mmCIF file of the C-alpha atoms, coordinates in Angstrom:
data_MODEL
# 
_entry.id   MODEL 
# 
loop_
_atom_site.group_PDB 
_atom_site.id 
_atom_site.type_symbol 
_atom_site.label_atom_id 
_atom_site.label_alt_id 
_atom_site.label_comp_id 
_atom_site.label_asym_id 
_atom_site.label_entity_id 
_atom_site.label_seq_id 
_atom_site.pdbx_PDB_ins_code 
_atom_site.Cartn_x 
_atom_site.Cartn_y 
_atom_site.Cartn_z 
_atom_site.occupancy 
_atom_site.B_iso_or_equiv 
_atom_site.pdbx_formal_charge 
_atom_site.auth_seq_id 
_atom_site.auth_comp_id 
_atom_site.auth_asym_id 
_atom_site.auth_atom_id 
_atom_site.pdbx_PDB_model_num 
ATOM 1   C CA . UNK A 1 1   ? 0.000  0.000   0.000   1.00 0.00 ? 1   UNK A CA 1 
ATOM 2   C CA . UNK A 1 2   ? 1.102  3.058   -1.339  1.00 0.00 ? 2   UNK A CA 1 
ATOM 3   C CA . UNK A 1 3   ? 0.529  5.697   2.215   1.00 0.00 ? 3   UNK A CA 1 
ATOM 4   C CA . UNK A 1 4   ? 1.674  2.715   4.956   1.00 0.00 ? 4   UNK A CA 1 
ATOM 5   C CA . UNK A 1 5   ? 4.527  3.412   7.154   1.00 0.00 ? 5   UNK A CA 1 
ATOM 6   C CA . UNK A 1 6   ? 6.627  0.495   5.541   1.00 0.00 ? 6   UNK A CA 1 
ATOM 7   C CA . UNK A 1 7   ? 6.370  2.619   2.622   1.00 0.00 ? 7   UNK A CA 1 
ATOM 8   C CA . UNK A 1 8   ? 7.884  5.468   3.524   1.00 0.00 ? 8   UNK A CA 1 
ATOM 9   C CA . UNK A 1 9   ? 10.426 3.792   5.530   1.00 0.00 ? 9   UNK A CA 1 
ATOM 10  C CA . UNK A 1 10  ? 11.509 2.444   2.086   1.00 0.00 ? 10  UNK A CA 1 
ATOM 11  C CA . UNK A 1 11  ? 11.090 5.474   0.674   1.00 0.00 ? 11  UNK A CA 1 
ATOM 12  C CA . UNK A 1 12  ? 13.346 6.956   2.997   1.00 0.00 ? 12  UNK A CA 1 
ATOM 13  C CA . UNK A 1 13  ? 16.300 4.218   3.103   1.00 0.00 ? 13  UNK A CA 1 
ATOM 14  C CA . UNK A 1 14  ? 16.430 5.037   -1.172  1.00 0.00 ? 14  UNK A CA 1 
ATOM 15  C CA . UNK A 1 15  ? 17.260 8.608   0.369   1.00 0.00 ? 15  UNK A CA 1 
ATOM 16  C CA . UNK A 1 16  ? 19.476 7.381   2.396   1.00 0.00 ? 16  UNK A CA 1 
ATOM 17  C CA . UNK A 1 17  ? 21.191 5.716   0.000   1.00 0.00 ? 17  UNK A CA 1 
ATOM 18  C CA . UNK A 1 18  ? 21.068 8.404   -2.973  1.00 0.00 ? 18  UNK A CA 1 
ATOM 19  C CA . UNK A 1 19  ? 23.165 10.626  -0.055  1.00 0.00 ? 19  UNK A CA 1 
ATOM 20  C CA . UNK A 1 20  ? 25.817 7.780   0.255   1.00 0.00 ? 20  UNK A CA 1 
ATOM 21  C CA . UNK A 1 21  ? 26.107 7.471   -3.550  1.00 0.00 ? 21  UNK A CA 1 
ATOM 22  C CA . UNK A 1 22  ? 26.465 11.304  -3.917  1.00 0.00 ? 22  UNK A CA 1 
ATOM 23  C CA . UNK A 1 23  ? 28.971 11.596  -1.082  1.00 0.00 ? 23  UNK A CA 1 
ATOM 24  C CA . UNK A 1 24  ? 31.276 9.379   -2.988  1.00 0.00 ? 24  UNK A CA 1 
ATOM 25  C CA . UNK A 1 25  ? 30.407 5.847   -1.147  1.00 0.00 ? 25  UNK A CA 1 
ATOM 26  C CA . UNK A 1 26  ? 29.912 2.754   -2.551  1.00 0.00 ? 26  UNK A CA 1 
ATOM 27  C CA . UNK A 1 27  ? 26.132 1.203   -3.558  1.00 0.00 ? 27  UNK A CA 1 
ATOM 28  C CA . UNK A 1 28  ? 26.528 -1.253  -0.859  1.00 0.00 ? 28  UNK A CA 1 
ATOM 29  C CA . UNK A 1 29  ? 22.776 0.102   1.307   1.00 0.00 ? 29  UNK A CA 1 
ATOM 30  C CA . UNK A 1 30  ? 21.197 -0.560  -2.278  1.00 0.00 ? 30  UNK A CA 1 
ATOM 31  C CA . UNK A 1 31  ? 22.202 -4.559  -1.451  1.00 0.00 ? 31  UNK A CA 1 
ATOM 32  C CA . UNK A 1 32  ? 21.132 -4.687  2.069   1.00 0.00 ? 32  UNK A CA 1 
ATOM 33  C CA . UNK A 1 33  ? 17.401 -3.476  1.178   1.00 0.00 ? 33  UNK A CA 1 
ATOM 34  C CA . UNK A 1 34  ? 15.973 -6.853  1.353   1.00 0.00 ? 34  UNK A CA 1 
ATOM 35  C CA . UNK A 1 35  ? 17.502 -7.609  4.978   1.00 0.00 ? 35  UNK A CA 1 
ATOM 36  C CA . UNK A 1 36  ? 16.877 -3.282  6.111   1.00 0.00 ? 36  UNK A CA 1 
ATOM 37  C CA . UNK A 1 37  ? 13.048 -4.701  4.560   1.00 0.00 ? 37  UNK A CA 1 
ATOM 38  C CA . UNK A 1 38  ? 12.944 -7.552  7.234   1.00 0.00 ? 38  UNK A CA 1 
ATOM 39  C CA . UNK A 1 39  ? 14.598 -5.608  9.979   1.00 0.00 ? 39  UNK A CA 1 
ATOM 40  C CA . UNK A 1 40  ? 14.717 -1.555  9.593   1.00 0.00 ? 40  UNK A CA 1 
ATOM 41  C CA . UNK A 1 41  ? 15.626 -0.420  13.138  1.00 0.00 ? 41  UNK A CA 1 
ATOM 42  C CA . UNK A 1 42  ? 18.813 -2.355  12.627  1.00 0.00 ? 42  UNK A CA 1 
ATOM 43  C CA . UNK A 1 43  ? 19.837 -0.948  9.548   1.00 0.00 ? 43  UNK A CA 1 
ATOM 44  C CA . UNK A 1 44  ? 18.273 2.923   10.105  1.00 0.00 ? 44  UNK A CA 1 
ATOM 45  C CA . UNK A 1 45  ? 20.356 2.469   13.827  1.00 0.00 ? 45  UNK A CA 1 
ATOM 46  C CA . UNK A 1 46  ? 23.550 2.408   11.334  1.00 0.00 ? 46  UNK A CA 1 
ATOM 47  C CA . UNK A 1 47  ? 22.450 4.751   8.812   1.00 0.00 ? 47  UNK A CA 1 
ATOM 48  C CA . UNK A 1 48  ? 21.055 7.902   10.536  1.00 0.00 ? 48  UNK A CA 1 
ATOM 49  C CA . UNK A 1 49  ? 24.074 9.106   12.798  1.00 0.00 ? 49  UNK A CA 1 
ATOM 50  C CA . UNK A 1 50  ? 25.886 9.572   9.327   1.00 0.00 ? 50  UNK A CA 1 
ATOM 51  C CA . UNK A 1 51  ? 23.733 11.582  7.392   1.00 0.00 ? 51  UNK A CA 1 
ATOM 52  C CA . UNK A 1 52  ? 25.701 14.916  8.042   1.00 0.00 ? 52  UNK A CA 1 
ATOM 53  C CA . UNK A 1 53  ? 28.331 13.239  6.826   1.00 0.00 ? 53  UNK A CA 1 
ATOM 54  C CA . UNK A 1 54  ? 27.311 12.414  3.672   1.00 0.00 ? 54  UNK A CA 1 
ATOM 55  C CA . UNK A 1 55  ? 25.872 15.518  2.965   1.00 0.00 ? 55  UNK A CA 1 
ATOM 56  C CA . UNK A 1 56  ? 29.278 17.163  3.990   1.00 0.00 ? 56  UNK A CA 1 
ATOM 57  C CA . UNK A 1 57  ? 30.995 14.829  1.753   1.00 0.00 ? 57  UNK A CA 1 
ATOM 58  C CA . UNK A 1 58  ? 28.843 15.637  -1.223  1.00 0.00 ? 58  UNK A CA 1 
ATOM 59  C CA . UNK A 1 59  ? 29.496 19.468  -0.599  1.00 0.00 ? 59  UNK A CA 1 
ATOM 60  C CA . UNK A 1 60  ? 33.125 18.725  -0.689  1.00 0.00 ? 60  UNK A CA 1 
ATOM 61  C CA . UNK A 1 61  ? 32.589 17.187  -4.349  1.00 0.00 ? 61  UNK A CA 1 
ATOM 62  C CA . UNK A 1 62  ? 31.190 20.614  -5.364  1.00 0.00 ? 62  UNK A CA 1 
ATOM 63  C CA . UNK A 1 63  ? 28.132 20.775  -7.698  1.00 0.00 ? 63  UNK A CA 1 
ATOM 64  C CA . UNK A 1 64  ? 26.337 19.269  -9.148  1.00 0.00 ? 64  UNK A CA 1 
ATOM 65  C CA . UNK A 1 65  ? 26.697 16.892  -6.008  1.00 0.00 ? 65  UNK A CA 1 
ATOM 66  C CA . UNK A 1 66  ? 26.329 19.139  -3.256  1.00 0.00 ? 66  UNK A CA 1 
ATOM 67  C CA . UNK A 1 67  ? 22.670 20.537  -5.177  1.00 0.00 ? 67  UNK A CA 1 
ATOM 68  C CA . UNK A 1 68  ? 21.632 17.009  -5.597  1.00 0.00 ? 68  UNK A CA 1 
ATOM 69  C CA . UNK A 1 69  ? 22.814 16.027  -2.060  1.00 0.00 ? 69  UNK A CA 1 
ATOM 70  C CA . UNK A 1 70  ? 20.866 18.966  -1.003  1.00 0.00 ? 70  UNK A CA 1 
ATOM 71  C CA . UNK A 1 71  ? 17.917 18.230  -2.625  1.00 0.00 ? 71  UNK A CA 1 
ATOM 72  C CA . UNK A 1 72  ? 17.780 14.351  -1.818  1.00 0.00 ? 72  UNK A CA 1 
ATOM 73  C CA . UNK A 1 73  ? 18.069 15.538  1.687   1.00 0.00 ? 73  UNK A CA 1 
ATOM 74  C CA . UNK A 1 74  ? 15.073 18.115  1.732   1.00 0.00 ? 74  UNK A CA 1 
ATOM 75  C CA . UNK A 1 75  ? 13.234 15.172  0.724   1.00 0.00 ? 75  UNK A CA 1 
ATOM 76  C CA . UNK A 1 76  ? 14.146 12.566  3.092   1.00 0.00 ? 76  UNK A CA 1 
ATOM 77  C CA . UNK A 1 77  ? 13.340 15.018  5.659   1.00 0.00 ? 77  UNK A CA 1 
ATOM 78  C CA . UNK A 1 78  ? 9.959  15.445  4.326   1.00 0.00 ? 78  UNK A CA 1 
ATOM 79  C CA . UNK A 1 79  ? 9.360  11.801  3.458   1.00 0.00 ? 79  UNK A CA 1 
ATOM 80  C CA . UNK A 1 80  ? 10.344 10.605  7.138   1.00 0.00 ? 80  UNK A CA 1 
ATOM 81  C CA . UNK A 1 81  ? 7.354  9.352   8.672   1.00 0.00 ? 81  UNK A CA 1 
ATOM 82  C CA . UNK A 1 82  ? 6.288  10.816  12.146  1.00 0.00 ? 82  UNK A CA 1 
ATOM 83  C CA . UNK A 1 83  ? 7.626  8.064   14.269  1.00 0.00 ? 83  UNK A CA 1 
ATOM 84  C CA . UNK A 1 84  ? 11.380 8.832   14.672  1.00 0.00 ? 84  UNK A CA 1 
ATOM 85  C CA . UNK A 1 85  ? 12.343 4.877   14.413  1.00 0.00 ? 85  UNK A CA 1 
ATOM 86  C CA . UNK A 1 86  ? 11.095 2.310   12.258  1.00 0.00 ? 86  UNK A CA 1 
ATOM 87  C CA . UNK A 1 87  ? 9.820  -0.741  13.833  1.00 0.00 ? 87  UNK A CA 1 
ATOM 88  C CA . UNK A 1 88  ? 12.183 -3.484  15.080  1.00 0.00 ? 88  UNK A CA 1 
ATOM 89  C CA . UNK A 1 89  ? 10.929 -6.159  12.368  1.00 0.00 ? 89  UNK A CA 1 
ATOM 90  C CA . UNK A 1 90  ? 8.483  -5.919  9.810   1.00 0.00 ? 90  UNK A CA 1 
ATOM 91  C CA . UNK A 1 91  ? 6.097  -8.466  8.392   1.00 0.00 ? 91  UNK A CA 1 
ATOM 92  C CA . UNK A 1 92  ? 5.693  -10.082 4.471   1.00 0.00 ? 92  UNK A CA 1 
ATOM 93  C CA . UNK A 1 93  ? 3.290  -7.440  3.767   1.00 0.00 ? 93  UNK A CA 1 
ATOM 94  C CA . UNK A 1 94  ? 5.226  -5.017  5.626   1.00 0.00 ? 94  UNK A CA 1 
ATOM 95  C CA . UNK A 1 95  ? 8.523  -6.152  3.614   1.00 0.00 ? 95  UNK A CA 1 
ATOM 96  C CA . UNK A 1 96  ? 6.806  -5.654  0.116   1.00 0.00 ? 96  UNK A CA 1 
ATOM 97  C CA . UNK A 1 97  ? 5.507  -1.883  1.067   1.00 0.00 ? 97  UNK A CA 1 
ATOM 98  C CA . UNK A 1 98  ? 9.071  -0.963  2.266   1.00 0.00 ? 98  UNK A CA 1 
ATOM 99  C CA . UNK A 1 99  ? 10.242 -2.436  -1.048  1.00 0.00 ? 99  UNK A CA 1 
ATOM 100 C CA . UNK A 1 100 ? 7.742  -1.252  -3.459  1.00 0.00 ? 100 UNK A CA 1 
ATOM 101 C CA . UNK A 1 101 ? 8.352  2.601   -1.290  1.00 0.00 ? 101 UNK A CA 1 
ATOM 102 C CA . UNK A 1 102 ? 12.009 2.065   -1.487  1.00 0.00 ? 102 UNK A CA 1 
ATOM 103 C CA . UNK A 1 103 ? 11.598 1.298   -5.404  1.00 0.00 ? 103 UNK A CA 1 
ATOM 104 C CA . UNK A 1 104 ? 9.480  3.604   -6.574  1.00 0.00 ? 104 UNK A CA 1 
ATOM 105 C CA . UNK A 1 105 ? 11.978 6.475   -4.605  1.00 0.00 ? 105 UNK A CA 1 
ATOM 106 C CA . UNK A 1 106 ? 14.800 5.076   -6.214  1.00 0.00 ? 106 UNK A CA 1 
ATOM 107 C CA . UNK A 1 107 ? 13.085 5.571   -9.823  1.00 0.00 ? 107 UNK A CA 1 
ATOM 108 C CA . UNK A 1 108 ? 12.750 9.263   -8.478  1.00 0.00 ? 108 UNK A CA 1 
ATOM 109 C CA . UNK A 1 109 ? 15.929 9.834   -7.722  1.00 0.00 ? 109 UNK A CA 1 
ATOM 110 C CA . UNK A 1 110 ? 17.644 7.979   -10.719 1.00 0.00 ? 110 UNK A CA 1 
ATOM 111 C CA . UNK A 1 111 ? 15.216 10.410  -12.893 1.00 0.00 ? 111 UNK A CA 1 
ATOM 112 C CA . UNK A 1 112 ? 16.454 13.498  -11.188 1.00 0.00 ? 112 UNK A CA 1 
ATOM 113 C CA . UNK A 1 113 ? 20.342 12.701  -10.265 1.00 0.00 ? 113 UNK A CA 1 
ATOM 114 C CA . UNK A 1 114 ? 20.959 9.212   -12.762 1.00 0.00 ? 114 UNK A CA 1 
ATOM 115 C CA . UNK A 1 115 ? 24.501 10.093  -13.707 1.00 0.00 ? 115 UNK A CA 1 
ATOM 116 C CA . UNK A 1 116 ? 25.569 11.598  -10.785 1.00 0.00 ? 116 UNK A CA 1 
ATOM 117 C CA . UNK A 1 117 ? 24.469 7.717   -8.703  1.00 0.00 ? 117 UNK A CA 1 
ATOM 118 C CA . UNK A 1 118 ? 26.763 5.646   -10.073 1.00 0.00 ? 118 UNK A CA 1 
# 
């Protein structure tokens, strides 16, 4: 379901991982989405505290990285659901919304910011 938390917590990691790619890191979060699917806290526990980082990182690259790190950012922050922390485990439905969320952002992003992602 398109509006479910899982959703949006998938829609979110993509963010997460758009930032990583622009700051110069490797794809490796784009792997781990079926096992951040099963068990988000885990993976979002990781993830969050470096954030700032990443977007420092992609400043340091200069544009076009720092305006795409920017704007992935501004949209993570409005994409995060209300709850500060994903659950601890998600079900099979729960899975496919994160997935299907985390997808469809991806698509988004690789639209917007395609060359600059790989």
């Amino acid at each position: 379901m398109a509006d479910s938390e899982a959703y949006r917590w998938g829609q979110v990691y993509a963010g997460l991982h758009a930032l990583r790619l622009l700051a110069g890191e490797s794809g490796k979060l784009d792997g781990m989405r079926f096992d951040t699917a099963r068990k988000p806290r885990d993976e979002f526990a990781v993830q969050r505290p470096k954030v700032f980082g990443h977007l420092a990182a992609a400043k340091r690259r200069k544009d076009p990285y720092a305006t795409a790190a920017a704007e992935v950012f501004q949209s993570v922050i409005t994409l995060w659901p209300a709850d500060e922390w994903p659950p601890t485990v998600h079900g099979e439905a729960q899975q496919k919304d994160f997935l299907l969320g985390y997808g469809t952002q991806k698509a988004e992003y690789d639209a917007a910011h395609g060359k600059l992602l790989t």
